[in-house]
């Protein structure tokens, strides 16, 4: 399978806590993207990390990439109720023309 | 700038009926995609297009056809709808190859096939 697999499938935390989601993939990649999907909506791009990068930040988001372990993590710091959504990773494999998505991590942030 | 829009938002079909889903983007993107998302699952790629007049199959193309006659529009057709095609359909577009570019998604079309 070319898609990433997110872990855990579901995560429930309190507002203000940090949330960490993981993504594993099976073949070498050029880059990896993370997307968010609010209930009933389309996906929204969060961040792209290239294979030669180890860490990237965007606001309260921190993404890491470990190509030796074929894994990535998304950390959301100081979570808010508005962060409640499903989060998907999309690894890009050389030669592919489109992204593929796993089942995602469903994050619930309790106010 | 509306981004990516989809028509209709919701539709109910009977088995065997046909319909066309319309996707439009106003960002002058070359690449366009159609995905389906079933409950509790991720998105699966149906068909995609790398430019006007071109289309290609994705992971789950059976039962669907597409056309890209104009750069800004990407149509998804169901010739003979089946209950297994009940799903939420998302269109997306990107300026360049999606793998290296941000994909912009539409709001989705909910399709129920009875």
mmCIF file of N, CA and C in Angstrom, chain B residues 48 83 94 99:
data_model
loop_
_atom_site.group_PDB
_atom_site.id
_atom_site.type_symbol
_atom_site.label_atom_id
_atom_site.label_comp_id
_atom_site.label_asym_id
_atom_site.label_seq_id
_atom_site.Cartn_x
_atom_site.Cartn_y
_atom_site.Cartn_z
ATOM 1 N N UNK B 48 -8.118 11.151 -11.910
ATOM 2 C CA UNK B 48 -7.495 12.453 -11.814
ATOM 3 C C UNK B 48 -7.149 12.957 -13.216
ATOM 4 N N UNK B 83 -25.739 0.833 -5.062
ATOM 5 C CA UNK B 83 -25.681 1.176 -3.629
ATOM 6 C C UNK B 83 -24.255 1.275 -3.102
ATOM 7 N N UNK B 94 -4.738 21.156 -7.688
ATOM 8 C CA UNK B 94 -3.435 21.663 -7.285
ATOM 9 C C UNK B 94 -2.765 22.300 -8.487
ATOM 10 N N UNK B 99 1.817 15.818 -5.289
ATOM 11 C CA UNK B 99 2.782 15.333 -4.331
ATOM 12 C C UNK B 99 3.688 16.441 -3.831
#
